[in-house]
Structures are given as structure tokens and as C-alpha cells.
Amino acid sequence: MLKPVSVKENISLAGFSVFRIGGPARYFAEAATKEEVLRLLAWASEASLPVFVLGAGSNVLISDSGFSGLVLKMDLFHCVVEGERIIADAGVSMPQLVNSALRNGLRGMEWAIGIPGTVGGSVRGNAGCFGGEMKDLVQEIVAIDTTTGAERTLNNAQCCFGYRHSYFKERPSLLILRAVFGLSRGESEEGYALVRAHSQRRIAEQDVGQRCAGCMFKNVPWSRRDIDKQKLLAHIPALRAFSGNAHIPAAFLIDALGLKGFRIGNVAVSQKHANYIINLGKGSAEQAIMLLGVVKERVHRTYQILLEEEVQLVGFD
Ligand SMILES: Cc1cc2nc3c(=O)[nH]c(=O)nc-3n(C[C@H](O)[C@H](O)[C@H](O)COP(=O)(O)OP(=O)(O)OC[C@H]3O[C@@H](n4cnc5c(N)ncnc54)[C@H](O)[C@@H]3O)c2cc1C
């Protein structure tokens, strides 16, 4: 099979990640239709190339040596409202989805306004904030198995959503094509007011507009098997502030160690939000990985808690 004309070679991935870090993709293509997605997958399969599906690149740390297979960017942007449901292609951005909902008098998605990702990436990671999560809205996902090209439809239960988790993380061969969301009718003006409030809070507390990948580490569920809640609360009384919550914020643990501003080369722990790492300009993946390692080691040494990356590492194997 001939290489599809849309496939480019040796394309730098830094410009496709919000972190602005990453080496080249050996092959890179943007797919705007399902047919193009299938054509590209068939070609990659025949050429025995690994495939990495890219959304808005807001949750990835791409290695300095890039990705040795095909990076398939999901540029499918169709979004329709049918009654109280929205059917959105994987490439639709979360703010666009929120706007479509509110324009059509649908509520329940306002929390997602500041998530700089796509539907595909956000479903896969069960993105969430301000008390909302993708799992609360997803009715159905249409996915393609990248190894066979077969289409599958999954209902909410089959997506196995959990905290920053879904079935799609367990089965990386599944590419999300589109999602169906269920919302409820409501007052749009109230929705827009909520959007403004969430946006203001995000600007005040997080590194909006910076080169970063959002939260680098998952918050730590108290229910995790290796967490001894009573022992931790006795050891670190300040954690009592979160004892009624489901999670210990990773940012709290990092901040308590005085790591805000800690820097390796051109990447640094944010001064504003300790769970963000910022590329100060010309930062490298190597520096970011070293910084993640230092943070993890310090947190583990002090609290005996192993932080788990929320950011997706790409091209490091
Ligand atoms: C400033 C900032 C704030 C953020 N705030 C939040 C927040 O409040 N809450 C939150 O949860 N996250 C937050 N994030 C992280 C990020 O925006 C989300 O995780 C988002 O859902 C990622 O979507 P994406 O399209 O950018 O995915 P990408 O970064 O492109 O990809 C992430 C992963 O999803 C996979 N993927 C992407 N598209 C598909 C698809 N169609 N099918 C299958 N797999 C796919 C990729 O292969 C990769 O493994 C923030 C990030 C930044 C930079």
C-alpha cells in the first residue's frame, strides 16, 4: 500500500503539545474524516508502525527523540445537538463543546470550559474539575480498534471510568472516534455565569496560557491500598484538611516540601500551582523527566507516598 499523501515525515511534535516539548514524529498525519483515519491505520498496520493518537496535546510529555511510528492527529470536528444529547467528534475541543451545549440551552458541562483538550483525550483520561467528570455525561463512545480497523460502540458502563481512568487506557489500541453526551435542559444565562466563575477561578489558581501539561501527578486516593490513612494523619496533621475528601491533593504534598519554583534547566515547578511543571522556554523532555523524578523521590522519602503521573509519557520506550 502506498503511503497516503497526507502523511508527512519528520515533523517536530513540540508545536503540537501545549508543553512545547518533543522531538519529531517519523510519520505525522492529520485526519479530518473517519475514512482518512481508517486509511492511515491500514497503512500503518501494513508498514508495522506503532500509532500514537494525538488530540490537543494538553496532557502529553513527548520525548526529545520523538515518536518512531505514525502520529495521527484527530482533526474531526463535527458536533451536533439532538434534543438533550450532543454528538461530538473526537477532535472537538472542550470549550467548543461547552459553548455548543449552552447555545442550545443544555446544562451540565460548564465545569469543562477551561480544559484545553479534545473530546477524545478527555474521554480517555476521564478529565474533570470543579466537581464534574466526563463519566457523568458520556452515554456512548464510538471507537476504532487501530489494529483491526473494526468499529465498536461502548456504553458508559463499558467505558469503566474511574478517577482519571477509562477502559481506553487499558486498551490503548482503541481510538475514540466520537462521543455521545447526555445533558439536561436549563437556563443558559446561569450556565454562562458559571462558566465565567470557573474561568476566573482557574486564572487565579492555575497556569493558564503557560507551556505545561496541566497536573503532572494524579491526586492520591485515600482508598489506595498502600495508603495508611490514620498513620499519615498522625504523621502530617495538616492532611486533616483533606481527610473528608476522596483524595490527597498532589499539589499539597509538593508545596509542603517547598518545591514551588524548583528548577532543572529550563523546566520548573510552577510558583502558582505545585502540581504544574512549566517549560520556561527551550525546556527539554529530559529536564522534565528529571524534575518529575526529583519531585516523586522527595514526596516518597517524606510521606512514603508514590505519586503516579497523570501526564501521558510518549516515545520514552
Ligand atoms: C492549563 C491546563 C489545564 C488543565 N486542566 C485540566 C483539568 O482541570 N482537568 C483535567 O482532567 N485535565 C486538565 N488538563 C489536562 C488535559 O487538558 C486533559 O487531560 C485533556 O483531556 C487532554 O486532552 P487532549 O486532547 O489534549 O489529549 P492529548 O494530550 O492529545 O492526549 C492525551 C492522551 O489521550 C490520548 N488520546 C487523545 N485523543 C484520543 C482519541 N481520539 N482516542 C484515543 N486516545 C486519545 C492520547 O493518545 C494520549 O495518550 C489541563 C491541561 C492544561 C495544559
mmCIF file of C-alpha atoms and ligand atoms in Angstrom:
data_model
loop_
_atom_site.group_PDB
_atom_site.id
_atom_site.type_symbol
_atom_site.label_atom_id
_atom_site.label_comp_id
_atom_site.label_asym_id
_atom_site.label_seq_id
_atom_site.Cartn_x
_atom_site.Cartn_y
_atom_site.Cartn_z
ATOM 1 C CA MET A 1 0.000 0.000 0.000
ATOM 2 C CA LEU A 2 1.377 3.407 -0.965
ATOM 3 C CA LYS A 3 1.976 5.987 1.753
ATOM 4 C CA PRO A 4 -1.164 8.217 1.891
ATOM 5 C CA VAL A 5 -0.451 11.738 0.620
ATOM 6 C CA SER A 6 -1.499 13.206 3.968
ATOM 7 C CA VAL A 7 1.455 11.519 5.704
ATOM 8 C CA LYS A 8 4.395 13.836 6.343
ATOM 9 C CA GLU A 9 7.805 12.771 7.582
ATOM 10 C CA ASN A 10 9.982 14.013 10.435
ATOM 11 C CA ILE A 11 7.576 16.569 11.812
ATOM 12 C CA SER A 12 8.518 18.207 15.104
ATOM 13 C CA LEU A 13 5.927 17.411 17.755
ATOM 14 C CA ALA A 14 6.846 20.266 20.086
ATOM 15 C CA GLY A 15 4.394 22.581 18.324
ATOM 16 C CA PHE A 16 1.607 20.044 18.787
ATOM 17 C CA SER A 17 1.984 19.828 22.566
ATOM 18 C CA VAL A 18 0.934 22.554 24.999
ATOM 19 C CA PHE A 19 4.209 21.884 26.844
ATOM 20 C CA ARG A 20 6.062 22.855 23.613
ATOM 21 C CA ILE A 21 8.402 19.903 24.205
ATOM 22 C CA GLY A 22 9.045 16.904 21.978
ATOM 23 C CA GLY A 23 11.177 15.601 19.143
ATOM 24 C CA PRO A 24 9.990 14.580 15.667
ATOM 25 C CA ALA A 25 7.364 12.087 14.598
ATOM 26 C CA ARG A 26 8.803 9.758 11.990
ATOM 27 C CA TYR A 27 5.396 9.977 10.289
ATOM 28 C CA PHE A 28 2.658 12.500 11.026
ATOM 29 C CA ALA A 29 -0.836 12.911 9.598
ATOM 30 C CA GLU A 30 -3.935 14.928 10.409
ATOM 31 C CA ALA A 31 -7.171 13.058 9.743
ATOM 32 C CA ALA A 32 -10.364 15.034 9.140
ATOM 33 C CA THR A 33 -12.668 12.105 8.309
ATOM 34 C CA LYS A 34 -13.294 8.575 9.519
ATOM 35 C CA GLU A 35 -12.309 7.264 6.081
ATOM 36 C CA GLU A 36 -8.949 9.034 6.354
ATOM 37 C CA VAL A 37 -8.444 7.606 9.848
ATOM 38 C CA LEU A 38 -9.100 4.089 8.503
ATOM 39 C CA ARG A 39 -6.814 4.618 5.510
ATOM 40 C CA LEU A 40 -3.977 5.817 7.747
ATOM 41 C CA LEU A 41 -4.464 2.950 10.208
ATOM 42 C CA ALA A 42 -4.436 0.390 7.391
ATOM 43 C CA TRP A 43 -1.221 1.869 6.015
ATOM 44 C CA ALA A 44 0.440 1.959 9.457
ATOM 45 C CA SER A 45 -0.610 -1.623 10.125
ATOM 46 C CA GLU A 46 0.794 -2.839 6.811
ATOM 47 C CA ALA A 47 4.036 -0.951 7.492
ATOM 48 C CA SER A 48 4.120 -2.416 11.061
ATOM 49 C CA LEU A 49 4.280 1.073 12.541
ATOM 50 C CA PRO A 50 3.125 1.878 16.069
ATOM 51 C CA VAL A 51 0.388 4.526 16.114
ATOM 52 C CA PHE A 52 0.027 7.353 18.613
ATOM 53 C CA VAL A 53 -3.285 9.224 18.586
ATOM 54 C CA LEU A 54 -2.922 12.917 19.346
ATOM 55 C CA GLY A 55 -5.647 15.302 20.451
ATOM 56 C CA ALA A 56 -4.801 18.845 21.528
ATOM 57 C CA GLY A 57 -1.552 17.688 23.155
ATOM 58 C CA SER A 58 -2.509 19.169 26.534
ATOM 59 C CA ASN A 59 -1.779 16.048 28.586
ATOM 60 C CA VAL A 60 1.403 14.738 26.985
ATOM 61 C CA LEU A 61 5.117 14.881 27.645
ATOM 62 C CA ILE A 62 6.791 13.812 24.405
ATOM 63 C CA SER A 63 10.373 12.551 24.482
ATOM 64 C CA ASP A 64 13.188 14.568 22.927
ATOM 65 C CA SER A 65 13.701 11.746 20.427
ATOM 66 C CA GLY A 66 10.058 11.960 19.368
ATOM 67 C CA PHE A 67 7.938 9.035 18.216
ATOM 68 C CA SER A 68 9.211 6.397 15.812
ATOM 69 C CA GLY A 69 5.839 5.462 14.294
ATOM 70 C CA LEU A 70 2.797 7.344 12.986
ATOM 71 C CA VAL A 71 1.358 10.216 14.999
ATOM 72 C CA LEU A 72 -2.281 10.526 13.991
ATOM 73 C CA LYS A 73 -3.791 13.870 14.887
ATOM 74 C CA MET A 74 -7.558 13.771 15.247
ATOM 75 C CA ASP A 75 -8.927 16.700 13.254
ATOM 76 C CA LEU A 76 -12.551 15.539 13.193
ATOM 77 C CA PHE A 77 -14.607 18.482 14.423
ATOM 78 C CA HIS A 78 -18.277 17.671 13.739
ATOM 79 C CA CYS A 79 -20.602 18.468 16.641
ATOM 80 C CA VAL A 80 -24.421 18.202 16.564
ATOM 81 C CA VAL A 81 -27.095 18.699 19.175
ATOM 82 C CA GLU A 82 -30.062 16.306 19.115
ATOM 83 C CA GLY A 83 -32.587 17.080 21.831
ATOM 84 C CA GLU A 84 -30.700 16.778 25.109
ATOM 85 C CA ARG A 85 -27.795 14.914 23.569
ATOM 86 C CA ILE A 86 -24.627 16.190 21.930
ATOM 87 C CA ILE A 87 -22.792 14.025 19.442
ATOM 88 C CA ALA A 88 -19.228 15.254 19.121
ATOM 89 C CA ASP A 89 -16.269 14.043 17.092
ATOM 90 C CA ALA A 90 -13.041 13.236 18.940
ATOM 91 C CA GLY A 91 -11.289 16.409 17.786
ATOM 92 C CA VAL A 92 -13.913 18.832 19.131
ATOM 93 C CA SER A 93 -12.377 20.988 21.850
ATOM 94 C CA MET A 94 -13.866 21.003 25.323
ATOM 95 C CA PRO A 95 -14.599 24.766 25.295
ATOM 96 C CA GLN A 96 -16.353 24.308 21.926
ATOM 97 C CA LEU A 97 -18.442 21.518 23.436
ATOM 98 C CA VAL A 98 -19.420 23.695 26.407
ATOM 99 C CA ASN A 99 -20.386 26.522 24.057
ATOM 100 C CA SER A 100 -22.485 24.212 21.858
ATOM 101 C CA ALA A 101 -24.302 22.991 24.943
ATOM 102 C CA LEU A 102 -25.068 26.444 26.327
ATOM 103 C CA ARG A 103 -26.084 27.867 22.928
ATOM 104 C CA ASN A 104 -28.693 25.107 22.779
ATOM 105 C CA GLY A 105 -29.947 25.583 26.352
ATOM 106 C CA LEU A 106 -28.186 22.476 27.671
ATOM 107 C CA ARG A 107 -26.536 22.442 31.081
ATOM 108 C CA GLY A 108 -24.159 20.201 32.979
ATOM 109 C CA MET A 109 -20.915 20.718 31.112
ATOM 110 C CA GLU A 110 -19.866 24.167 32.347
ATOM 111 C CA TRP A 111 -17.097 22.752 34.557
ATOM 112 C CA ALA A 112 -15.175 21.724 31.426
ATOM 113 C CA ILE A 113 -14.766 25.223 29.993
ATOM 114 C CA GLY A 114 -11.076 25.569 30.888
ATOM 115 C CA ILE A 115 -9.895 22.105 29.870
ATOM 116 C CA PRO A 116 -7.653 22.779 26.873
ATOM 117 C CA GLY A 117 -8.113 19.286 25.425
ATOM 118 C CA THR A 118 -10.314 17.484 22.916
ATOM 119 C CA VAL A 119 -13.258 15.156 23.415
ATOM 120 C CA GLY A 120 -11.059 12.128 22.585
ATOM 121 C CA GLY A 121 -8.297 12.920 25.068
ATOM 122 C CA SER A 122 -10.779 13.975 27.741
ATOM 123 C CA VAL A 123 -12.885 10.813 27.480
ATOM 124 C CA ARG A 124 -9.771 8.644 27.588
ATOM 125 C CA GLY A 125 -8.482 10.347 30.741
ATOM 126 C CA ASN A 126 -11.947 10.925 32.267
ATOM 127 C CA ALA A 127 -10.977 14.582 32.580
ATOM 128 C CA GLY A 128 -12.608 16.501 35.364
ATOM 129 C CA CYS A 129 -12.565 19.575 37.566
ATOM 130 C CA PHE A 130 -14.826 21.668 39.803
ATOM 131 C CA GLY A 131 -16.813 18.550 40.739
ATOM 132 C CA GLY A 132 -17.545 17.420 37.167
ATOM 133 C CA GLU A 133 -16.104 14.492 35.230
ATOM 134 C CA MET A 134 -16.577 13.152 31.718
ATOM 135 C CA LYS A 135 -18.016 9.940 33.149
ATOM 136 C CA ASP A 136 -21.093 11.855 34.359
ATOM 137 C CA LEU A 137 -22.039 12.867 30.807
ATOM 138 C CA VAL A 138 -20.906 10.091 28.472
ATOM 139 C CA GLN A 139 -23.732 7.950 27.115
ATOM 140 C CA GLU A 140 -21.912 6.238 24.306
ATOM 141 C CA ILE A 141 -18.486 6.112 22.680
ATOM 142 C CA VAL A 142 -17.752 5.016 19.132
ATOM 143 C CA ALA A 143 -14.191 3.719 18.832
ATOM 144 C CA ILE A 144 -11.994 2.051 16.242
ATOM 145 C CA ASP A 145 -9.556 -0.737 17.012
ATOM 146 C CA THR A 146 -6.329 0.541 15.482
ATOM 147 C CA THR A 147 -5.029 -2.986 14.966
ATOM 148 C CA THR A 148 -8.049 -4.307 13.017
ATOM 149 C CA GLY A 149 -9.931 -1.209 11.865
ATOM 150 C CA ALA A 150 -13.105 -2.651 13.436
ATOM 151 C CA GLU A 151 -15.638 -0.189 14.895
ATOM 152 C CA ARG A 152 -17.029 -0.651 18.418
ATOM 153 C CA THR A 153 -19.725 1.138 20.375
ATOM 154 C CA LEU A 154 -19.346 1.233 24.148
ATOM 155 C CA ASN A 155 -21.912 2.385 26.684
ATOM 156 C CA ASN A 156 -20.973 4.278 29.835
ATOM 157 C CA ALA A 157 -20.504 1.140 31.969
ATOM 158 C CA GLN A 158 -18.290 -0.455 29.325
ATOM 159 C CA CYS A 159 -16.001 2.588 29.454
ATOM 160 C CA CYS A 160 -15.039 1.552 33.053
ATOM 161 C CA PHE A 161 -14.496 5.151 34.133
ATOM 162 C CA GLY A 162 -12.624 5.887 37.333
ATOM 163 C CA TYR A 163 -10.555 8.761 38.643
ATOM 164 C CA ARG A 164 -8.556 9.881 35.552
ATOM 165 C CA HIS A 165 -9.135 6.414 34.177
ATOM 166 C CA SER A 166 -11.138 4.650 31.485
ATOM 167 C CA TYR A 167 -11.196 1.417 29.529
ATOM 168 C CA PHE A 168 -9.333 3.267 26.755
ATOM 169 C CA LYS A 169 -6.261 3.492 28.982
ATOM 170 C CA GLU A 170 -6.383 -0.272 29.473
ATOM 171 C CA ARG A 171 -6.836 -0.820 25.736
ATOM 172 C CA PRO A 172 -4.549 1.713 24.008
ATOM 173 C CA SER A 173 -5.371 0.125 20.651
ATOM 174 C CA LEU A 174 -8.827 1.751 20.833
ATOM 175 C CA LEU A 175 -9.085 5.115 19.124
ATOM 176 C CA ILE A 176 -12.063 7.243 20.136
ATOM 177 C CA LEU A 177 -13.921 8.478 17.072
ATOM 178 C CA ARG A 178 -16.875 10.254 18.617
ATOM 179 C CA ALA A 179 -18.854 10.553 21.820
ATOM 180 C CA VAL A 180 -22.494 10.991 22.733
ATOM 181 C CA PHE A 181 -23.126 13.129 25.823
ATOM 182 C CA GLY A 182 -26.372 13.390 27.771
ATOM 183 C CA LEU A 183 -27.166 16.813 29.264
ATOM 184 C CA SER A 184 -30.220 18.480 30.769
ATOM 185 C CA ARG A 185 -32.278 21.487 29.763
ATOM 186 C CA GLY A 186 -31.571 24.584 31.792
ATOM 187 C CA GLU A 187 -31.132 28.298 31.957
ATOM 188 C CA SER A 188 -28.262 29.320 29.632
ATOM 189 C CA GLU A 189 -27.596 32.633 31.401
ATOM 190 C CA GLU A 190 -26.923 30.769 34.654
ATOM 191 C CA GLY A 191 -24.654 28.441 32.710
ATOM 192 C CA TYR A 192 -22.663 31.342 31.246
ATOM 193 C CA ALA A 193 -22.325 32.858 34.735
ATOM 194 C CA LEU A 194 -20.926 29.548 35.990
ATOM 195 C CA VAL A 195 -18.508 29.447 33.050
ATOM 196 C CA ARG A 196 -17.253 32.929 33.978
ATOM 197 C CA ALA A 197 -16.840 31.945 37.639
ATOM 198 C CA HIS A 198 -14.932 28.761 36.754
ATOM 199 C CA SER A 199 -12.712 30.662 34.312
ATOM 200 C CA GLN A 200 -11.871 33.334 36.899
ATOM 201 C CA ARG A 201 -11.006 30.702 39.485
ATOM 202 C CA ARG A 202 -8.804 28.847 37.016
ATOM 203 C CA ILE A 203 -6.927 32.017 36.036
ATOM 204 C CA ALA A 204 -6.372 32.833 39.719
ATOM 205 C CA GLU A 205 -5.178 29.365 40.748
ATOM 206 C CA GLN A 206 -3.590 27.749 37.694
ATOM 207 C CA ASP A 207 -1.054 28.427 34.966
ATOM 208 C CA VAL A 208 -3.436 29.294 32.168
ATOM 209 C CA GLY A 209 -1.643 30.098 28.919
ATOM 210 C CA GLN A 210 1.711 28.657 30.043
ATOM 211 C CA ARG A 211 3.707 25.906 28.342
ATOM 212 C CA CYS A 212 2.671 22.983 30.532
ATOM 213 C CA ALA A 213 0.600 19.812 30.600
ATOM 214 C CA GLY A 214 -1.833 20.575 33.418
ATOM 215 C CA CYS A 215 -1.455 18.487 36.565
ATOM 216 C CA MET A 216 1.595 16.243 36.260
ATOM 217 C CA PHE A 217 0.535 13.834 39.004
ATOM 218 C CA LYS A 218 -2.777 12.283 39.960
ATOM 219 C CA ASN A 219 -4.169 13.190 43.324
ATOM 220 C CA VAL A 220 -3.783 10.310 45.768
ATOM 221 C CA PRO A 221 -6.936 8.394 46.732
ATOM 222 C CA TRP A 222 -7.128 7.760 50.473
ATOM 223 C CA SER A 223 -8.508 4.368 49.472
ATOM 224 C CA ARG A 224 -5.285 3.328 47.755
ATOM 225 C CA ARG A 225 -4.065 0.044 49.219
ATOM 226 C CA ASP A 226 -0.645 1.390 50.139
ATOM 227 C CA ILE A 227 -2.056 4.431 51.988
ATOM 228 C CA ASP A 228 -2.375 4.119 55.775
ATOM 229 C CA LYS A 229 -4.751 6.992 56.467
ATOM 230 C CA GLN A 230 -4.505 7.031 60.255
ATOM 231 C CA LYS A 231 -0.722 6.805 60.219
ATOM 232 C CA LEU A 232 -0.449 9.615 57.665
ATOM 233 C CA LEU A 233 -2.844 11.881 59.574
ATOM 234 C CA ALA A 234 -0.841 11.302 62.769
ATOM 235 C CA HIS A 235 2.423 11.963 60.932
ATOM 236 C CA ILE A 236 1.210 15.031 58.986
ATOM 237 C CA PRO A 237 -1.621 16.778 60.881
ATOM 238 C CA ALA A 238 -2.079 19.310 58.030
ATOM 239 C CA LEU A 239 -3.526 16.476 55.927
ATOM 240 C CA ARG A 240 -6.605 16.540 58.189
ATOM 241 C CA ALA A 241 -7.873 19.370 55.959
ATOM 242 C CA PHE A 242 -8.417 16.721 53.258
ATOM 243 C CA SER A 243 -9.460 13.768 55.425
ATOM 244 C CA GLY A 244 -13.105 14.153 54.368
ATOM 245 C CA ASN A 245 -12.206 14.242 50.656
ATOM 246 C CA ALA A 246 -11.649 11.265 48.374
ATOM 247 C CA HIS A 247 -8.094 12.342 47.544
ATOM 248 C CA ILE A 248 -4.960 13.928 48.982
ATOM 249 C CA PRO A 249 -4.062 16.714 46.509
ATOM 250 C CA ALA A 250 -0.652 16.002 44.957
ATOM 251 C CA ALA A 251 -0.135 19.794 44.843
ATOM 252 C CA PHE A 252 -0.407 19.968 48.642
ATOM 253 C CA LEU A 253 2.295 17.319 49.109
ATOM 254 C CA ILE A 254 4.654 19.029 46.649
ATOM 255 C CA ASP A 255 4.014 22.512 48.004
ATOM 256 C CA ALA A 256 4.569 21.365 51.602
ATOM 257 C CA LEU A 257 8.096 20.327 50.600
ATOM 258 C CA GLY A 258 8.853 23.840 49.415
ATOM 259 C CA LEU A 259 9.301 22.699 45.832
ATOM 260 C CA LYS A 260 7.434 25.569 44.152
ATOM 261 C CA GLY A 261 9.911 27.246 41.827
ATOM 262 C CA PHE A 262 12.351 24.300 41.964
ATOM 263 C CA ARG A 263 14.028 24.208 38.582
ATOM 264 C CA ILE A 264 16.096 21.867 36.453
ATOM 265 C CA GLY A 265 17.435 23.584 33.354
ATOM 266 C CA ASN A 266 14.509 25.304 31.682
ATOM 267 C CA VAL A 267 11.661 23.500 33.412
ATOM 268 C CA ALA A 268 10.372 24.401 36.855
ATOM 269 C CA VAL A 269 7.662 23.541 39.352
ATOM 270 C CA SER A 270 5.084 26.301 38.982
ATOM 271 C CA GLN A 271 5.088 29.083 41.582
ATOM 272 C CA LYS A 272 1.296 29.196 41.318
ATOM 273 C CA HIS A 273 0.219 25.534 41.392
ATOM 274 C CA ALA A 274 2.705 22.988 42.717
ATOM 275 C CA ASN A 275 1.342 20.144 40.566
ATOM 276 C CA TYR A 276 2.166 22.030 37.355
ATOM 277 C CA ILE A 277 5.576 21.930 35.696
ATOM 278 C CA ILE A 278 6.305 24.827 33.385
ATOM 279 C CA ASN A 279 8.545 24.902 30.344
ATOM 280 C CA LEU A 280 10.276 28.252 30.826
ATOM 281 C CA GLY A 281 11.373 28.224 27.160
ATOM 282 C CA LYS A 282 13.674 25.734 25.427
ATOM 283 C CA GLY A 283 12.972 23.177 28.164
ATOM 284 C CA SER A 284 13.566 19.546 27.226
ATOM 285 C CA ALA A 285 11.774 16.305 27.973
ATOM 286 C CA GLU A 286 14.938 15.078 29.670
ATOM 287 C CA GLN A 287 14.821 18.023 32.077
ATOM 288 C CA ALA A 288 11.094 17.498 32.689
ATOM 289 C CA ILE A 289 11.616 13.790 33.420
ATOM 290 C CA MET A 290 14.437 14.600 35.846
ATOM 291 C CA LEU A 291 12.238 17.148 37.596
ATOM 292 C CA LEU A 292 9.369 14.658 37.847
ATOM 293 C CA GLY A 293 11.833 12.158 39.323
ATOM 294 C CA VAL A 294 13.077 14.615 41.955
ATOM 295 C CA VAL A 295 9.520 15.527 42.968
ATOM 296 C CA LYS A 296 8.494 11.868 43.213
ATOM 297 C CA GLU A 297 11.576 10.961 45.211
ATOM 298 C CA ARG A 298 11.139 13.842 47.673
ATOM 299 C CA VAL A 299 7.433 13.094 48.178
ATOM 300 C CA HIS A 300 8.135 9.401 48.676
ATOM 301 C CA ARG A 301 11.034 9.999 51.053
ATOM 302 C CA THR A 302 8.960 12.353 53.222
ATOM 303 C CA TYR A 303 5.475 10.831 53.081
ATOM 304 C CA GLN A 304 6.081 7.271 51.787
ATOM 305 C CA ILE A 305 3.560 8.080 49.067
ATOM 306 C CA LEU A 306 4.375 7.150 45.493
ATOM 307 C CA LEU A 307 2.961 9.760 43.115
ATOM 308 C CA GLU A 308 1.580 8.476 39.836
ATOM 309 C CA GLU A 309 1.903 10.522 36.642
ATOM 310 C CA GLU A 310 -1.318 11.969 35.225
ATOM 311 C CA VAL A 311 0.545 13.260 32.167
ATOM 312 C CA GLN A 312 0.961 10.713 29.353
ATOM 313 C CA LEU A 313 4.591 9.972 28.523
ATOM 314 C CA VAL A 314 5.109 9.491 24.783
ATOM 315 C CA GLY A 315 8.099 7.966 22.993
ATOM 316 C CA PHE A 316 10.119 7.031 26.067
ATOM 317 C CA ASP A 317 10.286 3.260 25.458
HETATM 318 C C1 LIG B 1 -3.517 24.528 31.524
HETATM 319 C C2 LIG B 1 -4.080 23.132 31.595
HETATM 320 C C3 LIG B 1 -5.157 22.873 32.433
HETATM 321 C C4 LIG B 1 -5.684 21.578 32.525
HETATM 322 N N1 LIG B 1 -6.740 21.355 33.360
HETATM 323 C C5 LIG B 1 -7.248 20.119 33.462
HETATM 324 C C6 LIG B 1 -8.343 19.859 34.347
HETATM 325 O O1 LIG B 1 -8.862 20.741 35.015
HETATM 326 N N2 LIG B 1 -8.812 18.591 34.421
HETATM 327 C C7 LIG B 1 -8.273 17.572 33.687
HETATM 328 O O2 LIG B 1 -8.742 16.441 33.815
HETATM 329 N N3 LIG B 1 -7.245 17.800 32.858
HETATM 330 C C8 LIG B 1 -6.719 19.037 32.719
HETATM 331 N N4 LIG B 1 -5.671 19.267 31.880
HETATM 332 C C9 LIG B 1 -5.076 18.152 31.127
HETATM 333 C C10 LIG B 1 -5.658 17.961 29.719
HETATM 334 O O3 LIG B 1 -6.196 19.152 29.197
HETATM 335 C C11 LIG B 1 -6.725 16.892 29.710
HETATM 336 O O4 LIG B 1 -6.186 15.673 30.166
HETATM 337 C C12 LIG B 1 -7.339 16.690 28.329
HETATM 338 O O5 LIG B 1 -8.473 15.897 28.458
HETATM 339 C C13 LIG B 1 -6.377 16.044 27.336
HETATM 340 O O6 LIG B 1 -6.962 16.085 26.037
HETATM 341 P P1 LIG B 1 -6.046 16.245 24.756
HETATM 342 O O7 LIG B 1 -6.932 16.243 23.573
HETATM 343 O O8 LIG B 1 -5.156 17.395 24.888
HETATM 344 O O9 LIG B 1 -5.236 14.889 24.809
HETATM 345 P P2 LIG B 1 -3.716 14.691 24.360
HETATM 346 O O10 LIG B 1 -2.828 15.410 25.300
HETATM 347 O O11 LIG B 1 -3.553 14.981 22.919
HETATM 348 O O12 LIG B 1 -3.574 13.121 24.588
HETATM 349 C C14 LIG B 1 -3.642 12.608 25.908
HETATM 350 C C15 LIG B 1 -3.831 11.085 25.808
HETATM 351 O O13 LIG B 1 -5.108 10.832 25.219
HETATM 352 C C16 LIG B 1 -4.943 10.019 24.054
HETATM 353 N N5 LIG B 1 -5.933 10.438 23.056
HETATM 354 C C17 LIG B 1 -6.138 11.674 22.541
HETATM 355 N N6 LIG B 1 -7.145 11.632 21.652
HETATM 356 C C18 LIG B 1 -7.567 10.354 21.610
HETATM 357 C C19 LIG B 1 -8.582 9.653 20.860
HETATM 358 N N7 LIG B 1 -9.366 10.275 19.976
HETATM 359 N N8 LIG B 1 -8.725 8.320 21.068
HETATM 360 C C20 LIG B 1 -7.946 7.655 21.956
HETATM 361 N N9 LIG B 1 -6.968 8.260 22.687
HETATM 362 C C21 LIG B 1 -6.799 9.584 22.509
HETATM 363 C C22 LIG B 1 -3.515 10.263 23.588
HETATM 364 O O14 LIG B 1 -3.050 9.151 22.824
HETATM 365 C C23 LIG B 1 -2.784 10.427 24.909
HETATM 366 O O15 LIG B 1 -2.471 9.166 25.455
HETATM 367 C C24 LIG B 1 -5.125 20.543 31.759
HETATM 368 C C25 LIG B 1 -4.051 20.800 30.898
HETATM 369 C C26 LIG B 1 -3.521 22.093 30.820
HETATM 370 C C27 LIG B 1 -2.375 22.351 29.879
#
